[in-house]
Amino acid sequence: MSRNHPDSNEDDKVETCIFCLIASERDKEAEIMKKDKELVCFKDINPAAPHHYLVVPRQHMHSCSSLNSGHISLGQLKWIMKRMAEMGKTVLRDQGVTNMKDIRLGFHQPPYISVNHLHLHVLAPTNKISEYLMYKFMPKTVAFITEESLTMHLKNKAPPVKY
Ligand code: 5GP
Ligand code: ZN
């Protein structure tokens, strides 16, 4: 995207984006759990549960609402979301989590995000989410959408009409 693009403010943030720094492995503080060509999973600096990881795409995209910005297609977003969830679950299993029903995967929705780089929260076990942060990760609230609900929402969303 060029500097003259109407959304170039978003582009400007890439240089200072902390998750871009982590995803490009230039931030030496982050505890990376797993990575591949497109995604990186690392420990949340302020864990809300015994297991709290974040999965981010290496490429900067703003949030789960990036679809509306026109920077990513519906197909790409569905694909990346699926891969992010898979990586999060793999990390949980690698860390010894066996009850995969007692996990929470989801996204904060703008404006309830503190880092403007798409990130999936991966938490387990759900009954050990800190009381103090419980509401922040509560499904069906205005701030938090589970990965399952978002996937369902995207599934029902028709691809944009091409003229
Ligand atoms: P949000 O509220 O935007 O959904 O969540 C952002 C998450 O990123 C928070 O849970 C916060 O603790 C985590 N976070 C913010 N800055 C850093 C950082 O520099 N390193 C790591 N590992 N996590 C971070
Ligand atoms: Zn970024």
PDB file of C-alpha atoms and ligand atoms in Angstrom:
ATOM      1  CA  MET A   1       0.000   0.000   0.000  1.00  0.00           C
ATOM      2  CA  SER A   2       1.364   3.369  -0.938  1.00  0.00           C
ATOM      3  CA  ARG A   3       1.860   6.269   1.451  1.00  0.00           C
ATOM      4  CA  ASN A   4      -0.860   8.076  -0.504  1.00  0.00           C
ATOM      5  CA  HIS A   5      -3.411   5.384   0.142  1.00  0.00           C
ATOM      6  CA  PRO A   6      -6.367   6.672   2.187  1.00  0.00           C
ATOM      7  CA  ASP A   7      -5.515   4.098   4.881  1.00  0.00           C
ATOM      8  CA  SER A   8      -1.811   4.905   4.991  1.00  0.00           C
ATOM      9  CA  ASN A   9      -2.104   5.729   8.705  1.00  0.00           C
ATOM     10  CA  GLU A  10      -2.464   2.008   9.246  1.00  0.00           C
ATOM     11  CA  ASP A  11       0.631   1.447   7.146  1.00  0.00           C
ATOM     12  CA  ASP A  12       2.567   3.947   9.266  1.00  0.00           C
ATOM     13  CA  LYS A  13       1.924   1.856  12.331  1.00  0.00           C
ATOM     14  CA  VAL A  14       3.713  -1.156  10.852  1.00  0.00           C
ATOM     15  CA  GLU A  15       7.110   0.332  11.662  1.00  0.00           C
ATOM     16  CA  THR A  16       6.257   0.746  15.329  1.00  0.00           C
ATOM     17  CA  CYS A  17       3.924  -2.229  15.722  1.00  0.00           C
ATOM     18  CA  ILE A  18       5.121  -4.417  18.604  1.00  0.00           C
ATOM     19  CA  PHE A  19       3.559  -7.554  17.122  1.00  0.00           C
ATOM     20  CA  CYS A  20       5.296  -6.910  13.769  1.00  0.00           C
ATOM     21  CA  LEU A  21       8.527  -6.757  15.751  1.00  0.00           C
ATOM     22  CA  ILE A  22       7.739 -10.038  17.526  1.00  0.00           C
ATOM     23  CA  ALA A  23       6.483 -11.747  14.358  1.00  0.00           C
ATOM     24  CA  SER A  24       9.674 -10.833  12.512  1.00  0.00           C
ATOM     25  CA  GLU A  25      11.648 -12.216  15.485  1.00  0.00           C
ATOM     26  CA  ARG A  26      13.414  -8.905  16.085  1.00  0.00           C
ATOM     27  CA  ASP A  27      11.976  -8.622  19.602  1.00  0.00           C
ATOM     28  CA  LYS A  28      14.197 -10.819  21.740  1.00  0.00           C
ATOM     29  CA  GLU A  29      11.943 -10.661  24.813  1.00  0.00           C
ATOM     30  CA  ALA A  30       9.004 -12.550  23.333  1.00  0.00           C
ATOM     31  CA  GLU A  31       8.744 -16.243  24.187  1.00  0.00           C
ATOM     32  CA  ILE A  32       7.954 -17.838  20.868  1.00  0.00           C
ATOM     33  CA  MET A  33       6.161 -21.174  21.192  1.00  0.00           C
ATOM     34  CA  LYS A  34       5.721 -22.060  17.535  1.00  0.00           C
ATOM     35  CA  LYS A  35       6.203 -20.496  14.152  1.00  0.00           C
ATOM     36  CA  ASP A  36       5.860 -21.193  10.463  1.00  0.00           C
ATOM     37  CA  LYS A  37       6.118 -19.196   7.271  1.00  0.00           C
ATOM     38  CA  GLU A  38       2.958 -17.165   7.917  1.00  0.00           C
ATOM     39  CA  LEU A  39       2.271 -17.292  11.665  1.00  0.00           C
ATOM     40  CA  VAL A  40       3.978 -16.908  15.032  1.00  0.00           C
ATOM     41  CA  CYS A  41       2.631 -18.007  18.429  1.00  0.00           C
ATOM     42  CA  PHE A  42       4.097 -16.477  21.586  1.00  0.00           C
ATOM     43  CA  LYS A  43       3.300 -16.133  25.285  1.00  0.00           C
ATOM     44  CA  ASP A  44       1.148 -13.204  26.318  1.00  0.00           C
ATOM     45  CA  ILE A  45       3.222 -10.840  28.448  1.00  0.00           C
ATOM     46  CA  ASN A  46       0.351 -10.467  30.922  1.00  0.00           C
ATOM     47  CA  PRO A  47      -1.208 -13.949  31.066  1.00  0.00           C
ATOM     48  CA  ALA A  48      -4.823 -14.208  32.137  1.00  0.00           C
ATOM     49  CA  ALA A  49      -4.634 -18.003  32.574  1.00  0.00           C
ATOM     50  CA  PRO A  50      -1.957 -20.671  33.164  1.00  0.00           C
ATOM     51  CA  HIS A  51      -1.764 -20.986  29.377  1.00  0.00           C
ATOM     52  CA  HIS A  52      -2.200 -17.726  27.495  1.00  0.00           C
ATOM     53  CA  TYR A  53      -0.705 -17.427  24.046  1.00  0.00           C
ATOM     54  CA  LEU A  54      -1.203 -15.115  21.097  1.00  0.00           C
ATOM     55  CA  VAL A  55      -1.133 -16.233  17.473  1.00  0.00           C
ATOM     56  CA  VAL A  56      -0.376 -13.514  14.933  1.00  0.00           C
ATOM     57  CA  PRO A  57       0.162 -13.425  11.195  1.00  0.00           C
ATOM     58  CA  ARG A  58       3.676 -12.327  10.271  1.00  0.00           C
ATOM     59  CA  GLN A  59       2.124  -9.865   7.858  1.00  0.00           C
ATOM     60  CA  HIS A  60       0.608  -6.833   9.533  1.00  0.00           C
ATOM     61  CA  MET A  61      -3.160  -6.663   9.385  1.00  0.00           C
ATOM     62  CA  HIS A  62      -5.171  -4.519  11.684  1.00  0.00           C
ATOM     63  CA  SER A  63      -7.762  -6.776  13.296  1.00  0.00           C
ATOM     64  CA  CYS A  64     -10.539  -9.277  12.698  1.00  0.00           C
ATOM     65  CA  SER A  65     -12.377  -6.364  11.053  1.00  0.00           C
ATOM     66  CA  SER A  66      -9.636  -6.019   8.418  1.00  0.00           C
ATOM     67  CA  LEU A  67     -12.060  -7.497   5.932  1.00  0.00           C
ATOM     68  CA  ASN A  68     -13.923  -4.231   5.930  1.00  0.00           C
ATOM     69  CA  SER A  69     -10.746  -2.301   5.119  1.00  0.00           C
ATOM     70  CA  GLY A  70     -10.488  -4.109   1.782  1.00  0.00           C
ATOM     71  CA  HIS A  71      -6.890  -5.189   2.489  1.00  0.00           C
ATOM     72  CA  ILE A  72      -7.750  -8.859   2.684  1.00  0.00           C
ATOM     73  CA  SER A  73     -10.265 -11.030   0.887  1.00  0.00           C
ATOM     74  CA  LEU A  74     -12.898 -13.108   2.646  1.00  0.00           C
ATOM     75  CA  GLY A  75     -11.166 -16.287   1.483  1.00  0.00           C
ATOM     76  CA  GLN A  76      -7.789 -15.140   2.814  1.00  0.00           C
ATOM     77  CA  LEU A  77      -9.289 -14.125   6.154  1.00  0.00           C
ATOM     78  CA  LYS A  78     -11.085 -17.481   6.560  1.00  0.00           C
ATOM     79  CA  TRP A  79      -7.904 -19.339   5.700  1.00  0.00           C
ATOM     80  CA  ILE A  80      -5.706 -17.355   8.090  1.00  0.00           C
ATOM     81  CA  MET A  81      -8.243 -17.646  10.940  1.00  0.00           C
ATOM     82  CA  LYS A  82      -8.383 -21.430  10.477  1.00  0.00           C
ATOM     83  CA  ARG A  83      -4.600 -21.704  10.498  1.00  0.00           C
ATOM     84  CA  MET A  84      -4.297 -19.427  13.559  1.00  0.00           C
ATOM     85  CA  ALA A  85      -6.743 -21.596  15.519  1.00  0.00           C
ATOM     86  CA  GLU A  86      -4.925 -24.762  14.463  1.00  0.00           C
ATOM     87  CA  MET A  87      -1.590 -23.362  15.621  1.00  0.00           C
ATOM     88  CA  GLY A  88      -3.061 -22.222  18.954  1.00  0.00           C
ATOM     89  CA  LYS A  89      -4.527 -25.679  19.621  1.00  0.00           C
ATOM     90  CA  THR A  90      -1.282 -27.390  18.657  1.00  0.00           C
ATOM     91  CA  VAL A  91       0.635 -25.212  21.134  1.00  0.00           C
ATOM     92  CA  LEU A  92      -1.859 -26.054  23.898  1.00  0.00           C
ATOM     93  CA  ARG A  93      -1.470 -29.790  23.198  1.00  0.00           C
ATOM     94  CA  ASP A  94       2.330 -29.414  23.089  1.00  0.00           C
ATOM     95  CA  GLN A  95       2.117 -27.740  26.507  1.00  0.00           C
ATOM     96  CA  GLY A  96       0.245 -30.711  27.951  1.00  0.00           C
ATOM     97  CA  VAL A  97      -3.335 -29.434  27.762  1.00  0.00           C
ATOM     98  CA  THR A  98      -5.511 -32.524  27.334  1.00  0.00           C
ATOM     99  CA  ASN A  99      -9.041 -31.210  27.827  1.00  0.00           C
ATOM    100  CA  MET A 100      -9.529 -29.374  24.564  1.00  0.00           C
ATOM    101  CA  LYS A 101     -13.134 -28.572  25.536  1.00  0.00           C
ATOM    102  CA  ASP A 102     -11.863 -26.383  28.362  1.00  0.00           C
ATOM    103  CA  ILE A 103     -10.051 -23.841  26.201  1.00  0.00           C
ATOM    104  CA  ARG A 104     -10.946 -20.372  24.959  1.00  0.00           C
ATOM    105  CA  LEU A 105      -9.899 -19.017  21.591  1.00  0.00           C
ATOM    106  CA  GLY A 106     -10.982 -15.604  20.451  1.00  0.00           C
ATOM    107  CA  PHE A 107     -10.455 -12.039  19.364  1.00  0.00           C
ATOM    108  CA  HIS A 108     -11.100  -8.652  20.830  1.00  0.00           C
ATOM    109  CA  GLN A 109     -13.037  -6.469  18.462  1.00  0.00           C
ATOM    110  CA  PRO A 110     -12.218  -2.851  17.710  1.00  0.00           C
ATOM    111  CA  PRO A 111     -12.260  -0.564  19.595  1.00  0.00           C
ATOM    112  CA  TYR A 112     -11.551  -3.045  22.424  1.00  0.00           C
ATOM    113  CA  ILE A 113      -8.088  -3.921  21.191  1.00  0.00           C
ATOM    114  CA  SER A 114      -4.872  -2.590  22.618  1.00  0.00           C
ATOM    115  CA  VAL A 115      -2.537  -3.761  19.837  1.00  0.00           C
ATOM    116  CA  ASN A 116      -3.608  -3.031  16.267  1.00  0.00           C
ATOM    117  CA  HIS A 117      -2.194  -6.195  14.745  1.00  0.00           C
ATOM    118  CA  LEU A 118      -4.547  -9.158  14.313  1.00  0.00           C
ATOM    119  CA  HIS A 119      -4.046 -11.575  17.226  1.00  0.00           C
ATOM    120  CA  LEU A 120      -5.865 -14.664  18.419  1.00  0.00           C
ATOM    121  CA  HIS A 121      -5.980 -15.140  22.196  1.00  0.00           C
ATOM    122  CA  VAL A 122      -5.479 -18.773  23.207  1.00  0.00           C
ATOM    123  CA  LEU A 123      -6.294 -19.525  26.849  1.00  0.00           C
ATOM    124  CA  ALA A 124      -6.546 -22.652  28.992  1.00  0.00           C
ATOM    125  CA  PRO A 125      -8.007 -23.898  31.214  1.00  0.00           C
ATOM    126  CA  THR A 126     -11.066 -21.657  31.136  1.00  0.00           C
ATOM    127  CA  ASN A 127     -11.878 -22.227  34.822  1.00  0.00           C
ATOM    128  CA  LYS A 128      -8.490 -20.749  35.700  1.00  0.00           C
ATOM    129  CA  ILE A 129      -8.904 -17.491  33.779  1.00  0.00           C
ATOM    130  CA  SER A 130      -8.148 -14.848  36.376  1.00  0.00           C
ATOM    131  CA  GLU A 131     -11.221 -13.399  37.997  1.00  0.00           C
ATOM    132  CA  TYR A 132      -9.887  -9.930  37.369  1.00  0.00           C
ATOM    133  CA  LEU A 133      -9.604 -10.520  33.591  1.00  0.00           C
ATOM    134  CA  MET A 134     -12.546 -12.920  33.199  1.00  0.00           C
ATOM    135  CA  TYR A 135     -14.879 -10.329  31.672  1.00  0.00           C
ATOM    136  CA  LYS A 136     -12.257  -9.364  29.083  1.00  0.00           C
ATOM    137  CA  PHE A 137     -12.450 -12.879  27.625  1.00  0.00           C
ATOM    138  CA  MET A 138     -16.170 -13.503  28.088  1.00  0.00           C
ATOM    139  CA  PRO A 139     -17.853 -14.947  24.976  1.00  0.00           C
ATOM    140  CA  LYS A 140     -20.880 -13.137  23.564  1.00  0.00           C
ATOM    141  CA  THR A 141     -19.829  -9.746  24.842  1.00  0.00           C
ATOM    142  CA  VAL A 142     -19.364  -6.663  22.724  1.00  0.00           C
ATOM    143  CA  ALA A 143     -15.592  -6.771  23.218  1.00  0.00           C
ATOM    144  CA  PHE A 144     -14.768 -10.452  22.660  1.00  0.00           C
ATOM    145  CA  ILE A 145     -15.722 -12.863  19.900  1.00  0.00           C
ATOM    146  CA  THR A 146     -14.767 -16.520  20.070  1.00  0.00           C
ATOM    147  CA  GLU A 147     -12.918 -17.997  17.143  1.00  0.00           C
ATOM    148  CA  GLU A 148     -15.838 -20.404  16.646  1.00  0.00           C
ATOM    149  CA  SER A 149     -18.398 -17.577  16.409  1.00  0.00           C
ATOM    150  CA  LEU A 150     -16.220 -15.565  14.075  1.00  0.00           C
ATOM    151  CA  THR A 151     -15.632 -18.578  11.826  1.00  0.00           C
ATOM    152  CA  MET A 152     -19.388 -19.186  11.738  1.00  0.00           C
ATOM    153  CA  HIS A 153     -20.029 -15.526  10.971  1.00  0.00           C
ATOM    154  CA  LEU A 154     -17.499 -15.574   8.109  1.00  0.00           C
ATOM    155  CA  LYS A 155     -18.931 -18.847   6.778  1.00  0.00           C
ATOM    156  CA  ASN A 156     -22.336 -17.232   6.403  1.00  0.00           C
ATOM    157  CA  LYS A 157     -20.920 -14.104   4.834  1.00  0.00           C
ATOM    158  CA  ALA A 158     -21.259 -14.115   1.074  1.00  0.00           C
ATOM    159  CA  PRO A 159     -18.164 -13.211  -0.918  1.00  0.00           C
ATOM    160  CA  PRO A 160     -18.313  -9.663  -2.313  1.00  0.00           C
ATOM    161  CA  VAL A 161     -20.148  -9.384  -5.610  1.00  0.00           C
ATOM    162  CA  LYS A 162     -17.810  -8.786  -8.569  1.00  0.00           C
ATOM    163  CA  TYR A 163     -19.023  -6.501 -11.325  1.00  0.00           C
TER     164      TYR A 163
HETATM  165  P1  5GP B   1      -5.873  -7.074  23.144  1.00  0.00           P
HETATM  166  O1  5GP B   1      -6.432  -6.438  24.354  1.00  0.00           O
HETATM  167  O2  5GP B   1      -5.384  -6.077  22.122  1.00  0.00           O
HETATM  168  O3  5GP B   1      -6.782  -8.111  22.566  1.00  0.00           O
HETATM  169  O4  5GP B   1      -4.640  -7.901  23.637  1.00  0.00           O
HETATM  170  C1  5GP B   1      -3.316  -7.564  23.467  1.00  0.00           C
HETATM  171  C2  5GP B   1      -2.521  -8.552  24.276  1.00  0.00           C
HETATM  172  O5  5GP B   1      -1.162  -8.403  23.965  1.00  0.00           O
HETATM  173  C3  5GP B   1      -2.663  -8.326  25.787  1.00  0.00           C
HETATM  174  O6  5GP B   1      -3.163  -9.522  26.387  1.00  0.00           O
HETATM  175  C4  5GP B   1      -1.243  -7.984  26.247  1.00  0.00           C
HETATM  176  O7  5GP B   1      -0.924  -8.540  27.500  1.00  0.00           O
HETATM  177  C5  5GP B   1      -0.377  -8.551  25.118  1.00  0.00           C
HETATM  178  N1  5GP B   1       0.839  -7.793  24.872  1.00  0.00           N
HETATM  179  C6  5GP B   1       0.930  -6.435  24.724  1.00  0.00           C
HETATM  180  N2  5GP B   1       2.202  -6.073  24.471  1.00  0.00           N
HETATM  181  C7  5GP B   1       2.936  -7.232  24.469  1.00  0.00           C
HETATM  182  C8  5GP B   1       4.330  -7.506  24.289  1.00  0.00           C
HETATM  183  O8  5GP B   1       5.146  -6.619  24.072  1.00  0.00           O
HETATM  184  N3  5GP B   1       4.721  -8.804  24.349  1.00  0.00           N
HETATM  185  C9  5GP B   1       3.830  -9.821  24.580  1.00  0.00           C
HETATM  186  N4  5GP B   1       4.329 -11.055  24.631  1.00  0.00           N
HETATM  187  N5  5GP B   1       2.507  -9.594  24.772  1.00  0.00           N
HETATM  188  C10 5GP B   1       2.068  -8.325  24.714  1.00  0.00           C
HETATM  189 ZN    ZN B   2       1.963  -5.264  13.057  1.00  0.00          ZN
END
